[in-house]
PDB file of N, CA, C and O and ligand atoms in Angstrom:
ATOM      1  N   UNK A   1     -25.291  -4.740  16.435  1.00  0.00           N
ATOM      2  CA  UNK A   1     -24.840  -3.760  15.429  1.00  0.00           C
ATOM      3  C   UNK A   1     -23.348  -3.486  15.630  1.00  0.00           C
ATOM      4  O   UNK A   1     -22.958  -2.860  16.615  1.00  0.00           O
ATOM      5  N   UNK A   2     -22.485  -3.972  14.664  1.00  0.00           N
ATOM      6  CA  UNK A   2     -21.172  -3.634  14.883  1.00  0.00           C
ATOM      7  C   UNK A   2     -20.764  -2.134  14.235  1.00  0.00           C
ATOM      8  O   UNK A   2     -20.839  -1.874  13.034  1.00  0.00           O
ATOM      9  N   UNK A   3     -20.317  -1.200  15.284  1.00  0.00           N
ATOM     10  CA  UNK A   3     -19.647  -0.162  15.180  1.00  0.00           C
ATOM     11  C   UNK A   3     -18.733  -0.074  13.638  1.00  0.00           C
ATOM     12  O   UNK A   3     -17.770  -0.831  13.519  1.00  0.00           O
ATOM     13  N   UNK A   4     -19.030   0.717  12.687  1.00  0.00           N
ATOM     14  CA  UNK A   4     -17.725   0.703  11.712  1.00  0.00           C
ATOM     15  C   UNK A   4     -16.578   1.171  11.800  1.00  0.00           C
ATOM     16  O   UNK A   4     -16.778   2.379  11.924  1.00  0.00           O
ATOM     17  N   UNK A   5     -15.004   0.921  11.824  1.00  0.00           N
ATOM     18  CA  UNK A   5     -14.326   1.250  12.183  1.00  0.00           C
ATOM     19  C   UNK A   5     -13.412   1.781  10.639  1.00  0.00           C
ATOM     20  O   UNK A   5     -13.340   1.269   9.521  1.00  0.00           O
ATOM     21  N   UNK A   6     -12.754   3.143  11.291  1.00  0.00           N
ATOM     22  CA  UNK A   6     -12.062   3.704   9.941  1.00  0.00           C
ATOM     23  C   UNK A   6     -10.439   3.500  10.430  1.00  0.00           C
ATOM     24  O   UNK A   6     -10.101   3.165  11.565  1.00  0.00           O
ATOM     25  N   UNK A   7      -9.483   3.795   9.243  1.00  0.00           N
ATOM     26  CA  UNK A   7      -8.248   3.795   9.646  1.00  0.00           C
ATOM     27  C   UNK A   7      -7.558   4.808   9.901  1.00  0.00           C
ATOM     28  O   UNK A   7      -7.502   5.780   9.148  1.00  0.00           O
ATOM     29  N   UNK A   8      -6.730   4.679  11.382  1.00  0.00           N
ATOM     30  CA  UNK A   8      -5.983   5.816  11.959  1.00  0.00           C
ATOM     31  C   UNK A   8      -5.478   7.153  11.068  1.00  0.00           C
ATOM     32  O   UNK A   8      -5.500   8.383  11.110  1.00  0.00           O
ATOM     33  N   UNK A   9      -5.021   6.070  10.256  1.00  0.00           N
ATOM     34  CA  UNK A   9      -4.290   7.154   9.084  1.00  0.00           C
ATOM     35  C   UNK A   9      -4.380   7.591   7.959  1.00  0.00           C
ATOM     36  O   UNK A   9      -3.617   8.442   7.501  1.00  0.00           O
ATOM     37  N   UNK A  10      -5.807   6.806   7.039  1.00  0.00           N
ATOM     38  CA  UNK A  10      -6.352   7.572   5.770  1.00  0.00           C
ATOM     39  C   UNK A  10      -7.789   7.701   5.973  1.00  0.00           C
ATOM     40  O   UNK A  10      -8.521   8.295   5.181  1.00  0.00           O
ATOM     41  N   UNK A  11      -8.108   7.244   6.840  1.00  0.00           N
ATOM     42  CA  UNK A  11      -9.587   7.496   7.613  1.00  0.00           C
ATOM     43  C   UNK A  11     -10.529   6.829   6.745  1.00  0.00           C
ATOM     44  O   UNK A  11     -11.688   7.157   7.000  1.00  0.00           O
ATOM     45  N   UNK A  12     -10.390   5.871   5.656  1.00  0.00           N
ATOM     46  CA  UNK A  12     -11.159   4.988   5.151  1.00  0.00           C
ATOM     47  C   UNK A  12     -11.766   4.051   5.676  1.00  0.00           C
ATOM     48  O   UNK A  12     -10.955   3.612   6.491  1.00  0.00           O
ATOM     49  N   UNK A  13     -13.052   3.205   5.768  1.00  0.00           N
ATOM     50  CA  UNK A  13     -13.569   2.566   6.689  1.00  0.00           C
ATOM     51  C   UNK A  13     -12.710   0.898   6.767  1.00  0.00           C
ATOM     52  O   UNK A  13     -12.039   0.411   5.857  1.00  0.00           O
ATOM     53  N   UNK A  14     -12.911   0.450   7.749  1.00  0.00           N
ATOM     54  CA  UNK A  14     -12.242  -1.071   7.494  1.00  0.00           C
ATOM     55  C   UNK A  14     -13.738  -1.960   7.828  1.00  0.00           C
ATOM     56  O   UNK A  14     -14.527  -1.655   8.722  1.00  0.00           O
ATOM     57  N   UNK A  15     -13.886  -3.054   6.927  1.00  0.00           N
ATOM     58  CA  UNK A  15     -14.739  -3.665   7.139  1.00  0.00           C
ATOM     59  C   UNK A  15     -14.459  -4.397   8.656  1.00  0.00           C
ATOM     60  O   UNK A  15     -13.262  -4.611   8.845  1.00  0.00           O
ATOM     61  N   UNK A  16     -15.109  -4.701   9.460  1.00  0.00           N
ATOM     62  CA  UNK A  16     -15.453  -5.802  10.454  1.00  0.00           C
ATOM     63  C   UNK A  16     -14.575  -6.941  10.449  1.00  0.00           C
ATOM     64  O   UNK A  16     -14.890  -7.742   9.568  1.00  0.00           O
ATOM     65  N   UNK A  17     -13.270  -7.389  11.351  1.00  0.00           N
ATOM     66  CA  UNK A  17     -12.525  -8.525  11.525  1.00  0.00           C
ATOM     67  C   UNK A  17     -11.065  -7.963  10.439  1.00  0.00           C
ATOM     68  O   UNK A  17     -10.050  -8.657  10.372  1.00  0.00           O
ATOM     69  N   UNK A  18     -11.177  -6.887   9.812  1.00  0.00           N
ATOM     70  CA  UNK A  18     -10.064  -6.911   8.570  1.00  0.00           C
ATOM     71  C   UNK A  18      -9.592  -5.500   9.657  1.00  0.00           C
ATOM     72  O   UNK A  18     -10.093  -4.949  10.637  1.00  0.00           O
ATOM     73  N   UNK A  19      -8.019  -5.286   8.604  1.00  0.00           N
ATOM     74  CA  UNK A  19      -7.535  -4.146   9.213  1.00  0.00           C
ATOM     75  C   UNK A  19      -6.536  -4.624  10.412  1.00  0.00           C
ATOM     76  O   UNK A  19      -6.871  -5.676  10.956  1.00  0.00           O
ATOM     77  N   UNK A  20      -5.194  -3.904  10.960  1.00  0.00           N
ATOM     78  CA  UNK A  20      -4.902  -4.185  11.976  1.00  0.00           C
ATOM     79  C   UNK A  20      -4.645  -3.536  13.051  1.00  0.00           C
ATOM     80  O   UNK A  20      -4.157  -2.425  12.848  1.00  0.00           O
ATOM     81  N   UNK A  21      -4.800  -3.834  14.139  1.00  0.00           N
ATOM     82  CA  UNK A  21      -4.609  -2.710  15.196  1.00  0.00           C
ATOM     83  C   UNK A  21      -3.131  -2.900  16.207  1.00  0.00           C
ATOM     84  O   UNK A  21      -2.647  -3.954  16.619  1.00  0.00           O
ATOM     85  N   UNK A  22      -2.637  -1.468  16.421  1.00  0.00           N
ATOM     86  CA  UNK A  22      -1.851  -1.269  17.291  1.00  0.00           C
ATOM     87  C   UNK A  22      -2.215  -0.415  18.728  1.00  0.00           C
ATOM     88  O   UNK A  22      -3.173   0.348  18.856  1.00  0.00           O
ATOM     89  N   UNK A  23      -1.344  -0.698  19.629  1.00  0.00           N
ATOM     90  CA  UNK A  23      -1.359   0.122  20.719  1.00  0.00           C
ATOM     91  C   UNK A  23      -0.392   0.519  21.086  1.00  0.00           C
ATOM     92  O   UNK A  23       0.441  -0.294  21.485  1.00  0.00           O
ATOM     93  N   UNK A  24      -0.067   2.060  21.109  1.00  0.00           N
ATOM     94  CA  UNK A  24       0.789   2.683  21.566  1.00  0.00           C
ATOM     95  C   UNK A  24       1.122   2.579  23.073  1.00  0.00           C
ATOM     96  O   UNK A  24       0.367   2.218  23.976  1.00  0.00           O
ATOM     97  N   UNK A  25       2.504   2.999  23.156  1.00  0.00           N
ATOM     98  CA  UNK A  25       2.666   3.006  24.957  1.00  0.00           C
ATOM     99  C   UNK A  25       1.852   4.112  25.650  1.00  0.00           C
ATOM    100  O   UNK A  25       1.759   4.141  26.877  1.00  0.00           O
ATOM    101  N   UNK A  26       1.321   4.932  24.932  1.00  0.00           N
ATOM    102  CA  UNK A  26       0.168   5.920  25.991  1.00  0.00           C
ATOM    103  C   UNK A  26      -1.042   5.006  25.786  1.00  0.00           C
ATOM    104  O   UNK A  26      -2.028   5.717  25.979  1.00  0.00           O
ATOM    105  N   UNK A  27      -1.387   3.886  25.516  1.00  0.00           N
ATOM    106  CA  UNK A  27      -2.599   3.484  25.607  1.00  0.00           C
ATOM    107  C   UNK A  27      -3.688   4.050  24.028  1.00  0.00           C
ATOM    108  O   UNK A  27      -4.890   3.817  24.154  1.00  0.00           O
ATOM    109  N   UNK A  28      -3.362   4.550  23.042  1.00  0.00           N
ATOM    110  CA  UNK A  28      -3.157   5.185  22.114  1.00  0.00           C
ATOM    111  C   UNK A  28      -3.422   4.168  21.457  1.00  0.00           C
ATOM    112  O   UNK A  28      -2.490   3.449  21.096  1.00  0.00           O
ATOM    113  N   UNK A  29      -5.136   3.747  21.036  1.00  0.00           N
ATOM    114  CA  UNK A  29      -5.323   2.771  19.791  1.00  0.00           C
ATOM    115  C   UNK A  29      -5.226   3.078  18.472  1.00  0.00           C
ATOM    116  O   UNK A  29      -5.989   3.962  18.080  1.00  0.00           O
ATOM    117  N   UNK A  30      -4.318   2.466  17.499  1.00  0.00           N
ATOM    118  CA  UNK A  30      -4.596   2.679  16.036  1.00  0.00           C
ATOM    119  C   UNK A  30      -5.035   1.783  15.427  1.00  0.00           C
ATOM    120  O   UNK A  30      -4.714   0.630  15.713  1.00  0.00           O
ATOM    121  N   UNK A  31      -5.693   2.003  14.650  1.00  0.00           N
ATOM    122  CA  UNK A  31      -6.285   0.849  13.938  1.00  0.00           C
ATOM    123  C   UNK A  31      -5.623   1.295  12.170  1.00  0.00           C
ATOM    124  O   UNK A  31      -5.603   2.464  11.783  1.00  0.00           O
ATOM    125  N   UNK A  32      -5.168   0.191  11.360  1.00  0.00           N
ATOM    126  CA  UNK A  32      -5.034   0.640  10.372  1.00  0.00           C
ATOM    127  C   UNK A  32      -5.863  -0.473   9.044  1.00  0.00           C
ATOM    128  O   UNK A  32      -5.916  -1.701   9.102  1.00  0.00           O
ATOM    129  N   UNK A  33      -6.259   0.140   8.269  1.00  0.00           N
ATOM    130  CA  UNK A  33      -6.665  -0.684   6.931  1.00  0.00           C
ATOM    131  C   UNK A  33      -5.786  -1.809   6.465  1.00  0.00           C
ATOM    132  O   UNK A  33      -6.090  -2.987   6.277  1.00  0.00           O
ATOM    133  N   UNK A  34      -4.545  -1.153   6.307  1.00  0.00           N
ATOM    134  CA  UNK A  34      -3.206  -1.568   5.412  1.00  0.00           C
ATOM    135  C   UNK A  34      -1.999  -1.329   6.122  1.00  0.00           C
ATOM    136  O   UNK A  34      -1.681  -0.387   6.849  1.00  0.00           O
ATOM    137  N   UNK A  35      -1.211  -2.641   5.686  1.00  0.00           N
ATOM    138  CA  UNK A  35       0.085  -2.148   5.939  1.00  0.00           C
ATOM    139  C   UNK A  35       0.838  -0.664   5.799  1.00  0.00           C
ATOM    140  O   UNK A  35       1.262   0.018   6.733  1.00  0.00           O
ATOM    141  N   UNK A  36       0.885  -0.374   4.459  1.00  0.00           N
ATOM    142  CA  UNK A  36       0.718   1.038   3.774  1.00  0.00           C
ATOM    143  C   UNK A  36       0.633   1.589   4.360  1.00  0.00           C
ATOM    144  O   UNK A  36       1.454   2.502   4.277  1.00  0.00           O
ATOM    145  N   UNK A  37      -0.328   1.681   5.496  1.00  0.00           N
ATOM    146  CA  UNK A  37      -0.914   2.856   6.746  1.00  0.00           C
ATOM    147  C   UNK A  37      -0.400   3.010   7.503  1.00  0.00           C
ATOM    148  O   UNK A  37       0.087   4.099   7.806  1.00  0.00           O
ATOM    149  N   UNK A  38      -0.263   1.653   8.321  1.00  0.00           N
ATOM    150  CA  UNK A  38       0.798   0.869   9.204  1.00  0.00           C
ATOM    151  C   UNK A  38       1.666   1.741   9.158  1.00  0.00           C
ATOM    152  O   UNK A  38       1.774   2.501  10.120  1.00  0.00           O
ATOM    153  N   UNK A  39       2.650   1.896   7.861  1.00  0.00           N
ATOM    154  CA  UNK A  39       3.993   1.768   7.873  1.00  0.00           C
ATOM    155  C   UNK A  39       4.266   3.246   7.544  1.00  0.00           C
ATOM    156  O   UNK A  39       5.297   3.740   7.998  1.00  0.00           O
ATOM    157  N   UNK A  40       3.691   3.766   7.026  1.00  0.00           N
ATOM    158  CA  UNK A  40       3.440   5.569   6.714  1.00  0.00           C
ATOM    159  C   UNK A  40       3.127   6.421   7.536  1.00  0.00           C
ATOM    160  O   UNK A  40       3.371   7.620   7.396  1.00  0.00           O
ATOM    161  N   UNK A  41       2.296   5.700   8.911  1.00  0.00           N
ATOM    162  CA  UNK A  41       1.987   6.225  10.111  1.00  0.00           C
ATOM    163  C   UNK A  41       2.917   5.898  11.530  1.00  0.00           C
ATOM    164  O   UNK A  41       3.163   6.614  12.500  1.00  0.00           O
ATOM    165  N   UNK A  42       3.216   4.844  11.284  1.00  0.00           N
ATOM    166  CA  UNK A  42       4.369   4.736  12.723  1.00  0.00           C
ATOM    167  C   UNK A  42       5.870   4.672  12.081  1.00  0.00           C
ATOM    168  O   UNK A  42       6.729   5.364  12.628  1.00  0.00           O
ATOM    169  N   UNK A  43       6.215   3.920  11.009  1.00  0.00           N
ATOM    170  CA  UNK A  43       7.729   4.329  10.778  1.00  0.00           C
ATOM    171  C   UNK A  43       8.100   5.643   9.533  1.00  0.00           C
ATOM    172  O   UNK A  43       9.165   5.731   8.922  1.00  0.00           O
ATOM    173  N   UNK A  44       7.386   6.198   9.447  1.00  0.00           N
ATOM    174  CA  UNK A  44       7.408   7.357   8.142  1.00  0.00           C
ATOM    175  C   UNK A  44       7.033   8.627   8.923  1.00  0.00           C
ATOM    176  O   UNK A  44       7.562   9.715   8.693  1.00  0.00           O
ATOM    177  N   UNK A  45       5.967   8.401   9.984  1.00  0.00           N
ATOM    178  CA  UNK A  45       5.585   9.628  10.633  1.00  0.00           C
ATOM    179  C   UNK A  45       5.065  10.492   9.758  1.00  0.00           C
ATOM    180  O   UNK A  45       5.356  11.683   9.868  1.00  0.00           O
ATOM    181  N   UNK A  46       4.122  10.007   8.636  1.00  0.00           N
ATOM    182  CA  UNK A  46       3.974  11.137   7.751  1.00  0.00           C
ATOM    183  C   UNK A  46       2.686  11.924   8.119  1.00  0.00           C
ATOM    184  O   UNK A  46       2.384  11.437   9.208  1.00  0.00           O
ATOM    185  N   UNK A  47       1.946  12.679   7.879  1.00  0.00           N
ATOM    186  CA  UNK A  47       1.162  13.296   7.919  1.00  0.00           C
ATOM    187  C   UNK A  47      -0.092  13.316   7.508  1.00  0.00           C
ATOM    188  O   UNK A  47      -0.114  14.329   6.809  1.00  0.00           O
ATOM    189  N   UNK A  48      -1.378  12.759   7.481  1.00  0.00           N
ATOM    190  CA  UNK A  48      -1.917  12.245   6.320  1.00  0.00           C
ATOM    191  C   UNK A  48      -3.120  13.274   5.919  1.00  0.00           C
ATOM    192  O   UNK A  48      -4.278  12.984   5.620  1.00  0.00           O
ATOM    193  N   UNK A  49      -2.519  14.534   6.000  1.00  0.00           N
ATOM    194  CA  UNK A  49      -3.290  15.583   5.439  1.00  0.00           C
ATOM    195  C   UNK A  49      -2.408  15.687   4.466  1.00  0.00           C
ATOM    196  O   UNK A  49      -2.852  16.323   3.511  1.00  0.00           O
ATOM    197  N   UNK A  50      -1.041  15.205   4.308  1.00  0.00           N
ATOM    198  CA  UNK A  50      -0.282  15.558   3.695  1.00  0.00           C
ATOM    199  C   UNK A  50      -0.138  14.633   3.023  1.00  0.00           C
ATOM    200  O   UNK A  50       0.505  15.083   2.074  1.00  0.00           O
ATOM    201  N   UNK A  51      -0.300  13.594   2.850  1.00  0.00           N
ATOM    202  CA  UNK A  51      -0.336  12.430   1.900  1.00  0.00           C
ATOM    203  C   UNK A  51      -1.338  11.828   0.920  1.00  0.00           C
ATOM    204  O   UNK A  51      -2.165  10.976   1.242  1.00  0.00           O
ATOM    205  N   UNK A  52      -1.194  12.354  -0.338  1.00  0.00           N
ATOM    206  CA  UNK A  52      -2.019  12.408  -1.199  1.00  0.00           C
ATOM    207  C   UNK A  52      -3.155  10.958  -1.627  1.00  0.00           C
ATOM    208  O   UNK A  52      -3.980  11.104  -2.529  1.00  0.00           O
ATOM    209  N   UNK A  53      -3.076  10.001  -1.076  1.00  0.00           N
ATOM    210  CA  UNK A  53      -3.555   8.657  -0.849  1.00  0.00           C
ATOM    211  C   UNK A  53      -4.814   8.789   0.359  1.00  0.00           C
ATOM    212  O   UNK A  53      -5.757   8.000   0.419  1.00  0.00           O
ATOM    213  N   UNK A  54      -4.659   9.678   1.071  1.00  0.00           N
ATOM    214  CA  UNK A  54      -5.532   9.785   2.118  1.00  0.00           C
ATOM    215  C   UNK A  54      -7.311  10.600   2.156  1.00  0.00           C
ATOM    216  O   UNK A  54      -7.361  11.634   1.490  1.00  0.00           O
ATOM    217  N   UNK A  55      -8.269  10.306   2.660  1.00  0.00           N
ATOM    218  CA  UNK A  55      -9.630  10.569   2.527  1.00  0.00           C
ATOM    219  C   UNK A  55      -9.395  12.226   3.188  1.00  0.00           C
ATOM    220  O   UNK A  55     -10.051  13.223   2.885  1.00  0.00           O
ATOM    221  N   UNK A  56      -8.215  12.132   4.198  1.00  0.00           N
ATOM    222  CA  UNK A  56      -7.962  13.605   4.560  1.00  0.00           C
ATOM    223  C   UNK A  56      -6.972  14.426   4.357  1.00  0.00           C
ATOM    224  O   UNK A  56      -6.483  15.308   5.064  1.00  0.00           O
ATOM    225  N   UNK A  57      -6.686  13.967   3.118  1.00  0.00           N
ATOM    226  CA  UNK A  57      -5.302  14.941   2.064  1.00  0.00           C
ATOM    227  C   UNK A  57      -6.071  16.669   1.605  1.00  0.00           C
ATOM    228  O   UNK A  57      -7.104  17.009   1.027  1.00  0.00           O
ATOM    229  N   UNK A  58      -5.231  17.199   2.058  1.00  0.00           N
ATOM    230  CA  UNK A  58      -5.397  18.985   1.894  1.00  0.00           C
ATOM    231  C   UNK A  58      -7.225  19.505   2.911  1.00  0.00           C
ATOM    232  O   UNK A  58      -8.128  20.276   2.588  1.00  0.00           O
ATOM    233  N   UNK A  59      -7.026  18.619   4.128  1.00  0.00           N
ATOM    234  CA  UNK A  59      -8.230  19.288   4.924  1.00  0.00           C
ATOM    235  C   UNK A  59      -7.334  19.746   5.836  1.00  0.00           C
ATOM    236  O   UNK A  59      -6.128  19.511   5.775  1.00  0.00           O
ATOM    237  N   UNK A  60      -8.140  20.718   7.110  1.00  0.00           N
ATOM    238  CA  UNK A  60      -7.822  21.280   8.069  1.00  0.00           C
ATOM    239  C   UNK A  60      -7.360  20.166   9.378  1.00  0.00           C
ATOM    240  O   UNK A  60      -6.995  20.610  10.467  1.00  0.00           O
TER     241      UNK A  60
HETATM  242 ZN1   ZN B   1      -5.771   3.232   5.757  1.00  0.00          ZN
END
């Protein structure tokens, strides 16, 4: 049974083998769907409660 995995930064699921992952220097796995995510989450630093594209736009 493979675990489903969502993305770091819009928390949408990624199917199995898709999606890409990073590792931060704290050991800090991200996994992202999309570039988009990728790139909104490590060079944009945005927020993704705050980013209207996201499964967790305007939650706590
Ligand atoms: Zn994503």
């Amino acid at each position: 049974m493979v675990k489903k995995q969502v993305c770091s930064f819009c928390r949408n699921e990624i199917e199995h083998g898709r999606g890409t992952m990073r590792i931060l220097n704290d050991g800090t796995i991200l996994i992202f769907c999309c570039v988009k995510c990728k790139v909104a989450m490590i060079e944009h630093k945005k927020n993704p409660r705050k980013t209207k594209w996201t499964k967790v736009y305007g939650t706590q």
